[in-house]
Amino acid sequence: MFILFHDKEQRHAVLWFEKGLKDVETPINLNMYPVEVEYEENRIYENVCQGIYQGGNFAIDITWAGGEDIKTITNIVGIPYIKIDISIGPFIELLDKYLDQRNATDVAMLFQDSNRLDEALYYWVLSDKPRLILMDVLNKTTIEHLKSIRPMPSFYAILTTSAALPPLLNLAVESGLASLIERWNIVLLDFSNANLDNLSSHESLTILSLDKSLCCSLLNTPNCQCPSDFIIQKEFLGNSLKVLTNVIENLYKRNVYPIKPECNSTLDTNVLEEFNDHLSSELQQKNFITKTNDTLRLILKGEFYSVRDESVEKLGSYDEVSGVSWEHSEGPLKIKRYFRIGITHAIPWAYKKFTKNGEFVWEGYCVDFAEKLSQLMDFKYDLVEPKQGSFGVKNKNGVWDGLVGDLQTGETDLAIAAIVMTADREEVVDFVPPYFDQSGISIVMRKPIVKTSLFKFMTVLKLEVWLSIVAALTVTGFLIWFLDKYSPYSGQNNKEKYPYPCREFTLKESFWFALTSFTPQGGGEAPKSLSGRALVAAYWLFVVLMLATFTANLAAFLTVERMQTPVQSLDQLAKQSRINYTVVESSDTHEYFINMKNAEDTLYRLWKELTLNASTDGTQYRVWDYPVREQYGHILLAINDSIPVKTAAEGFKKVNERTDADFAFIHDSAEIKYEISKNCNFTEIGEVFAEKPYAIAVQQGSYITDELSRQILTLQKDRFFDYLQSKYWNNSLRTECEDNEDNEGITLESLGGVFIATLFGLALAMLTLIGEVIYYRRKRKNRKVTDISKKKAIKTISVNPKPNVITFGSSFKQRKPNINRLSPATTQALWDSLGKADHDKPPHQFTN
């Protein structure tokens, strides 16, 4: 007796089996006991025992879910076990072999009725085929579901009979689902191709069917015509029963069969071994049945057709021996997959660039990344921007917007953007390994605009200091003159001690000495008197101290001028009050400071609870000994006072407008580095903190997760991300900035006044020279006029030898004139006027 194990939905197969037993011609009395399998715990054992108690001694399994548990129990008992595959597995396997040739990774399978749905689902799950993404009956509800599913299936397949095909295909076309007809495949469940000519209007449609030779082999009629009501599973079950009956007859003749098993004991017989040997011999005579792991299945043979040029043309065929063969060498058209990729604006990750026609195209790091993935994974894509939000924020109702929301609702298939991996986002979407792990939060400020001045060195000291120095120089010069004039020990008042020429400190010389003492050259010869030298020593000490002070302050001023920013870290920014700073409102950076402030509050609350509730010595924990330095509360308060900006562009604009470098913007470090590479006015403050990775987000359970992970690892190995980083963070543009290098020297604008002062001295010297020349010439001219007047006066005296003598007083005294004080020309003129010869010497004295 056969124990027939079947599923609840296989009652029609039980009738096929019963009819098959009647059609078998054998002298053995064959009976059947059907057992409906219940998959609850311990129920399968009861099902097997139930069949054995009824006299069953041969187990046949036609269930869809498989009978590993049934096989295990029957082997223990010692009765033969065979599974007969009467599912639609051959049709699905034929579809699978064809999709392999088209680089398919997923398929949506549709049926003409629900009777085949569970059957196909069991087969697909047990066969471990990963391409299935949808199985359902083709109707209007399914069509609407297919239109909204993301990722959109790469291929579609309808499993139907020839008679039911036209209305199903028309429904798909009219609803717009089959707009890409080259992605659609028809798997015929029968051998009637009479209606295929009606498909000529659907170019590129693919049709798959089993080879007609299988029908003839099952019917055992050469050159047969498969009837319209031919059911391949029914015929295969009947042929399998004939094979098994022949095996049982052979065992019966050898007195090996029948056996009488018991459910609670094990038969020590060689029935199973002899059964397998005889079954193998019988199958060698059949060219359409094979045995695989105790399962009898149909040897697969199929054909592929395509609608071309308004006719149905054969593409190729498949059989298990030679595999796939094509009528033409090019084979079928390989269709690329299609994905909707979520993207949002974030410089330099993705941004819109408008063309001359007013349209825009996406550019950026993530855009290039998506294009590279499309080449490696061979898919087409569209970039989809969220209708609401950007990266994704969860509202009070738990609903996400932005990229995360689109993935959750299926609007997009994956998101390639600067999206951060967080725990709450992973509750609704999946992430692949990060493609960028160098991002975080950074600070940007504007380089201060230094007000350069040619007379920078003059600003080292205040005006009152300069006036004080001038006053000290003036007073010192006057005192040097005064002391040298009235001191009895000075050079000019002590000729006996200093018979050699000494420096005479006139008022002019005194001021010159005081002025030249400020130079390394020195003031020259010092006064001789002790009082003068005491004054000069004190003055020199003053000069040394003032020169040292000036030099030190000048170096400090020039150093401060070259400093880029007044703060160098977040800690310094938090401690000062002159520089304001802010973030983008509701951004990840804003949330970071809010979370850190809450963390500080929580830690302090826990510390208070620890100290106040401590049962140990009170000196061990004290509230005022709180060990954590709090700063984020102060930072968040300063951010709120400065009012967070709405967008990053607004933040960078405010930084650029504050030429005094009194405003900082805290934002994503990657975007800050990009802006710094484009704008010479910006500089980054400190190091990156709160580092976080960026990763691709996909729908939960998406089948492309593993493939994306492998491709990212490949791109990392090929240094593709290094190329993108050098492309969008091109720091070579910084070389065009005026003061790009930190070690460049002092500029001419800072010390130009020194050169101007030197040039002014040169110009003053030249003007003085011109004045001296003019003054000398005028003096010489006046001297000549005086000499001529004196000459005329002497001639007048010689004409009148006896002038009237006017005498003052009562006597006349002879006087010796100082001839040396007369110029040679005057002396000669006087001598000539007296009528003396030229060769006579002029007299040395005259008598009035």
PDB file of N, CA, C and O in Angstrom, residues 198-233:
ATOM      1  N   ASN A 198      -1.282  36.044 -32.163  1.00  0.00           N
ATOM      2  CA  ASN A 198      -2.011  37.256 -31.783  1.00  0.00           C
ATOM      3  C   ASN A 198      -1.141  38.248 -31.000  1.00  0.00           C
ATOM      4  O   ASN A 198      -1.592  39.339 -30.668  1.00  0.00           O
ATOM      5  N   LEU A 199       0.102  37.870 -30.695  1.00  0.00           N
ATOM      6  CA  LEU A 199       0.995  38.723 -29.915  1.00  0.00           C
ATOM      7  C   LEU A 199       1.938  39.526 -30.793  1.00  0.00           C
ATOM      8  O   LEU A 199       2.903  40.109 -30.309  1.00  0.00           O
ATOM      9  N   SER A 200       1.705  39.575 -32.083  1.00  0.00           N
ATOM     10  CA  SER A 200       2.637  40.222 -33.010  1.00  0.00           C
ATOM     11  C   SER A 200       2.767  41.720 -32.770  1.00  0.00           C
ATOM     12  O   SER A 200       3.751  42.336 -33.175  1.00  0.00           O
ATOM     13  N   SER A 201       1.785  42.326 -32.118  1.00  0.00           N
ATOM     14  CA  SER A 201       1.852  43.772 -31.864  1.00  0.00           C
ATOM     15  C   SER A 201       2.762  44.113 -30.688  1.00  0.00           C
ATOM     16  O   SER A 201       3.091  45.278 -30.480  1.00  0.00           O
ATOM     17  N   HIS A 202       3.174  43.130 -29.927  1.00  0.00           N
ATOM     18  CA  HIS A 202       4.022  43.363 -28.755  1.00  0.00           C
ATOM     19  C   HIS A 202       5.464  43.002 -29.094  1.00  0.00           C
ATOM     20  O   HIS A 202       5.950  41.916 -28.799  1.00  0.00           O
ATOM     21  N   GLU A 203       6.161  43.921 -29.746  1.00  0.00           N
ATOM     22  CA  GLU A 203       7.537  43.678 -30.149  1.00  0.00           C
ATOM     23  C   GLU A 203       8.431  43.485 -28.928  1.00  0.00           C
ATOM     24  O   GLU A 203       8.253  44.140 -27.894  1.00  0.00           O
ATOM     25  N   SER A 204       9.394  42.578 -29.065  1.00  0.00           N
ATOM     26  CA  SER A 204      10.399  42.278 -28.038  1.00  0.00           C
ATOM     27  C   SER A 204       9.846  41.498 -26.865  1.00  0.00           C
ATOM     28  O   SER A 204      10.568  41.257 -25.891  1.00  0.00           O
ATOM     29  N   LEU A 205       8.599  41.098 -26.891  1.00  0.00           N
ATOM     30  CA  LEU A 205       8.043  40.253 -25.832  1.00  0.00           C
ATOM     31  C   LEU A 205       8.667  38.859 -25.933  1.00  0.00           C
ATOM     32  O   LEU A 205       8.813  38.310 -27.031  1.00  0.00           O
ATOM     33  N   THR A 206       9.020  38.274 -24.796  1.00  0.00           N
ATOM     34  CA  THR A 206       9.671  36.969 -24.761  1.00  0.00           C
ATOM     35  C   THR A 206       8.682  35.905 -24.282  1.00  0.00           C
ATOM     36  O   THR A 206       7.927  36.145 -23.330  1.00  0.00           O
ATOM     37  N   ILE A 207       8.685  34.757 -24.959  1.00  0.00           N
ATOM     38  CA  ILE A 207       7.781  33.648 -24.627  1.00  0.00           C
ATOM     39  C   ILE A 207       8.626  32.418 -24.335  1.00  0.00           C
ATOM     40  O   ILE A 207       9.537  32.074 -25.100  1.00  0.00           O
ATOM     41  N   LEU A 208       8.328  31.758 -23.222  1.00  0.00           N
ATOM     42  CA  LEU A 208       9.051  30.565 -22.820  1.00  0.00           C
ATOM     43  C   LEU A 208       8.056  29.406 -22.664  1.00  0.00           C
ATOM     44  O   LEU A 208       6.973  29.585 -22.091  1.00  0.00           O
ATOM     45  N   SER A 209       8.440  28.247 -23.160  1.00  0.00           N
ATOM     46  CA  SER A 209       7.579  27.060 -23.027  1.00  0.00           C
ATOM     47  C   SER A 209       8.454  25.816 -22.990  1.00  0.00           C
ATOM     48  O   SER A 209       9.592  25.819 -23.474  1.00  0.00           O
ATOM     49  N   LEU A 210       7.901  24.744 -22.395  1.00  0.00           N
ATOM     50  CA  LEU A 210       8.617  23.476 -22.385  1.00  0.00           C
ATOM     51  C   LEU A 210       8.626  22.866 -23.777  1.00  0.00           C
ATOM     52  O   LEU A 210       7.735  23.123 -24.595  1.00  0.00           O
ATOM     53  N   ASP A 211       9.662  22.070 -24.019  1.00  0.00           N
ATOM     54  CA  ASP A 211       9.802  21.423 -25.324  1.00  0.00           C
ATOM     55  C   ASP A 211       8.635  20.456 -25.554  1.00  0.00           C
ATOM     56  O   ASP A 211       8.222  19.710 -24.651  1.00  0.00           O
ATOM     57  N   LYS A 212       8.088  20.428 -26.771  1.00  0.00           N
ATOM     58  CA  LYS A 212       6.951  19.557 -27.086  1.00  0.00           C
ATOM     59  C   LYS A 212       7.323  18.084 -27.011  1.00  0.00           C
ATOM     60  O   LYS A 212       6.445  17.219 -26.853  1.00  0.00           O
ATOM     61  N   SER A 213       8.623  17.800 -27.107  1.00  0.00           N
ATOM     62  CA  SER A 213       9.038  16.400 -27.021  1.00  0.00           C
ATOM     63  C   SER A 213       8.720  15.813 -25.644  1.00  0.00           C
ATOM     64  O   SER A 213       8.510  14.604 -25.514  1.00  0.00           O
ATOM     65  N   LEU A 214       8.665  16.655 -24.612  1.00  0.00           N
ATOM     66  CA  LEU A 214       8.295  16.175 -23.292  1.00  0.00           C
ATOM     67  C   LEU A 214       6.846  15.694 -23.270  1.00  0.00           C
ATOM     68  O   LEU A 214       6.516  14.686 -22.634  1.00  0.00           O
ATOM     69  N   CYS A 215       6.019  16.428 -23.977  1.00  0.00           N
ATOM     70  CA  CYS A 215       4.602  16.012 -24.051  1.00  0.00           C
ATOM     71  C   CYS A 215       4.486  14.648 -24.713  1.00  0.00           C
ATOM     72  O   CYS A 215       3.783  13.756 -24.232  1.00  0.00           O
ATOM     73  N   CYS A 216       5.211  14.471 -25.803  1.00  0.00           N
ATOM     74  CA  CYS A 216       5.144  13.193 -26.519  1.00  0.00           C
ATOM     75  C   CYS A 216       5.740  12.059 -25.689  1.00  0.00           C
ATOM     76  O   CYS A 216       5.255  10.917 -25.714  1.00  0.00           O
ATOM     77  N   SER A 217       6.809  12.364 -24.955  1.00  0.00           N
ATOM     78  CA  SER A 217       7.418  11.330 -24.124  1.00  0.00           C
ATOM     79  C   SER A 217       6.486  10.907 -23.002  1.00  0.00           C
ATOM     80  O   SER A 217       6.369   9.718 -22.667  1.00  0.00           O
ATOM     81  N   LEU A 218       5.794  11.855 -22.414  1.00  0.00           N
ATOM     82  CA  LEU A 218       4.873  11.526 -21.332  1.00  0.00           C
ATOM     83  C   LEU A 218       3.655  10.760 -21.852  1.00  0.00           C
ATOM     84  O   LEU A 218       3.151   9.848 -21.191  1.00  0.00           O
ATOM     85  N   LEU A 219       3.199  11.132 -23.071  1.00  0.00           N
ATOM     86  CA  LEU A 219       2.051  10.419 -23.656  1.00  0.00           C
ATOM     87  C   LEU A 219       2.470   9.118 -24.326  1.00  0.00           C
ATOM     88  O   LEU A 219       1.615   8.282 -24.663  1.00  0.00           O
ATOM     89  N   ASN A 220       3.788   8.972 -24.544  1.00  0.00           N
ATOM     90  CA  ASN A 220       4.340   7.774 -25.182  1.00  0.00           C
ATOM     91  C   ASN A 220       3.736   7.535 -26.558  1.00  0.00           C
ATOM     92  O   ASN A 220       3.408   6.418 -26.949  1.00  0.00           O
ATOM     93  N   THR A 221       3.589   8.640 -27.311  1.00  0.00           N
ATOM     94  CA  THR A 221       3.067   8.571 -28.671  1.00  0.00           C
ATOM     95  C   THR A 221       3.956   9.432 -29.560  1.00  0.00           C
ATOM     96  O   THR A 221       3.976  10.658 -29.418  1.00  0.00           O
ATOM     97  N   PRO A 222       4.741   8.839 -30.436  1.00  0.00           N
ATOM     98  CA  PRO A 222       5.613   9.629 -31.319  1.00  0.00           C
ATOM     99  C   PRO A 222       4.805  10.490 -32.284  1.00  0.00           C
ATOM    100  O   PRO A 222       3.700  10.123 -32.687  1.00  0.00           O
ATOM    101  N   ASN A 223       5.402  11.671 -32.619  1.00  0.00           N
ATOM    102  CA  ASN A 223       4.762  12.618 -33.550  1.00  0.00           C
ATOM    103  C   ASN A 223       3.358  12.981 -33.082  1.00  0.00           C
ATOM    104  O   ASN A 223       2.418  13.056 -33.865  1.00  0.00           O
ATOM    105  N   CYS A 224       3.260  13.191 -31.782  1.00  0.00           N
ATOM    106  CA  CYS A 224       1.934  13.446 -31.221  1.00  0.00           C
ATOM    107  C   CYS A 224       1.599  14.923 -31.278  1.00  0.00           C
ATOM    108  O   CYS A 224       2.472  15.763 -31.491  1.00  0.00           O
ATOM    109  N   GLN A 225       0.372  15.213 -31.061  1.00  0.00           N
ATOM    110  CA  GLN A 225      -0.110  16.577 -30.902  1.00  0.00           C
ATOM    111  C   GLN A 225      -0.662  16.695 -29.479  1.00  0.00           C
ATOM    112  O   GLN A 225      -1.588  15.980 -29.105  1.00  0.00           O
ATOM    113  N   CYS A 226      -0.063  17.565 -28.707  1.00  0.00           N
ATOM    114  CA  CYS A 226      -0.491  17.689 -27.319  1.00  0.00           C
ATOM    115  C   CYS A 226      -1.922  18.215 -27.272  1.00  0.00           C
ATOM    116  O   CYS A 226      -2.228  19.250 -27.906  1.00  0.00           O
ATOM    117  N   PRO A 227      -2.804  17.537 -26.570  1.00  0.00           N
ATOM    118  CA  PRO A 227      -4.188  18.013 -26.482  1.00  0.00           C
ATOM    119  C   PRO A 227      -4.279  19.305 -25.700  1.00  0.00           C
ATOM    120  O   PRO A 227      -3.398  19.636 -24.898  1.00  0.00           O
ATOM    121  N   SER A 228      -5.340  20.021 -25.898  1.00  0.00           N
ATOM    122  CA  SER A 228      -5.503  21.307 -25.221  1.00  0.00           C
ATOM    123  C   SER A 228      -5.687  21.154 -23.721  1.00  0.00           C
ATOM    124  O   SER A 228      -5.368  22.065 -22.968  1.00  0.00           O
ATOM    125  N   ASP A 229      -6.190  20.003 -23.284  1.00  0.00           N
ATOM    126  CA  ASP A 229      -6.392  19.798 -21.854  1.00  0.00           C
ATOM    127  C   ASP A 229      -5.233  19.039 -21.220  1.00  0.00           C
ATOM    128  O   ASP A 229      -5.362  18.485 -20.120  1.00  0.00           O
ATOM    129  N   PHE A 230      -4.108  19.033 -21.877  1.00  0.00           N
ATOM    130  CA  PHE A 230      -2.941  18.304 -21.370  1.00  0.00           C
ATOM    131  C   PHE A 230      -2.378  19.036 -20.143  1.00  0.00           C
ATOM    132  O   PHE A 230      -2.136  20.237 -20.178  1.00  0.00           O
ATOM    133  N   ILE A 231      -2.223  18.250 -19.040  1.00  0.00           N
ATOM    134  CA  ILE A 231      -1.649  18.786 -17.804  1.00  0.00           C
ATOM    135  C   ILE A 231      -0.378  18.008 -17.543  1.00  0.00           C
ATOM    136  O   ILE A 231      -0.427  16.802 -17.259  1.00  0.00           O
ATOM    137  N   ILE A 232       0.739  18.686 -17.634  1.00  0.00           N
ATOM    138  CA  ILE A 232       2.021  17.996 -17.570  1.00  0.00           C
ATOM    139  C   ILE A 232       2.270  17.381 -16.202  1.00  0.00           C
ATOM    140  O   ILE A 232       2.851  16.298 -16.086  1.00  0.00           O
ATOM    141  N   GLN A 233       1.812  18.041 -15.107  1.00  0.00           N
ATOM    142  CA  GLN A 233       2.021  17.472 -13.775  1.00  0.00           C
ATOM    143  C   GLN A 233       1.242  16.171 -13.603  1.00  0.00           C
ATOM    144  O   GLN A 233       1.750  15.199 -13.010  1.00  0.00           O
TER     145      GLN A 233
END
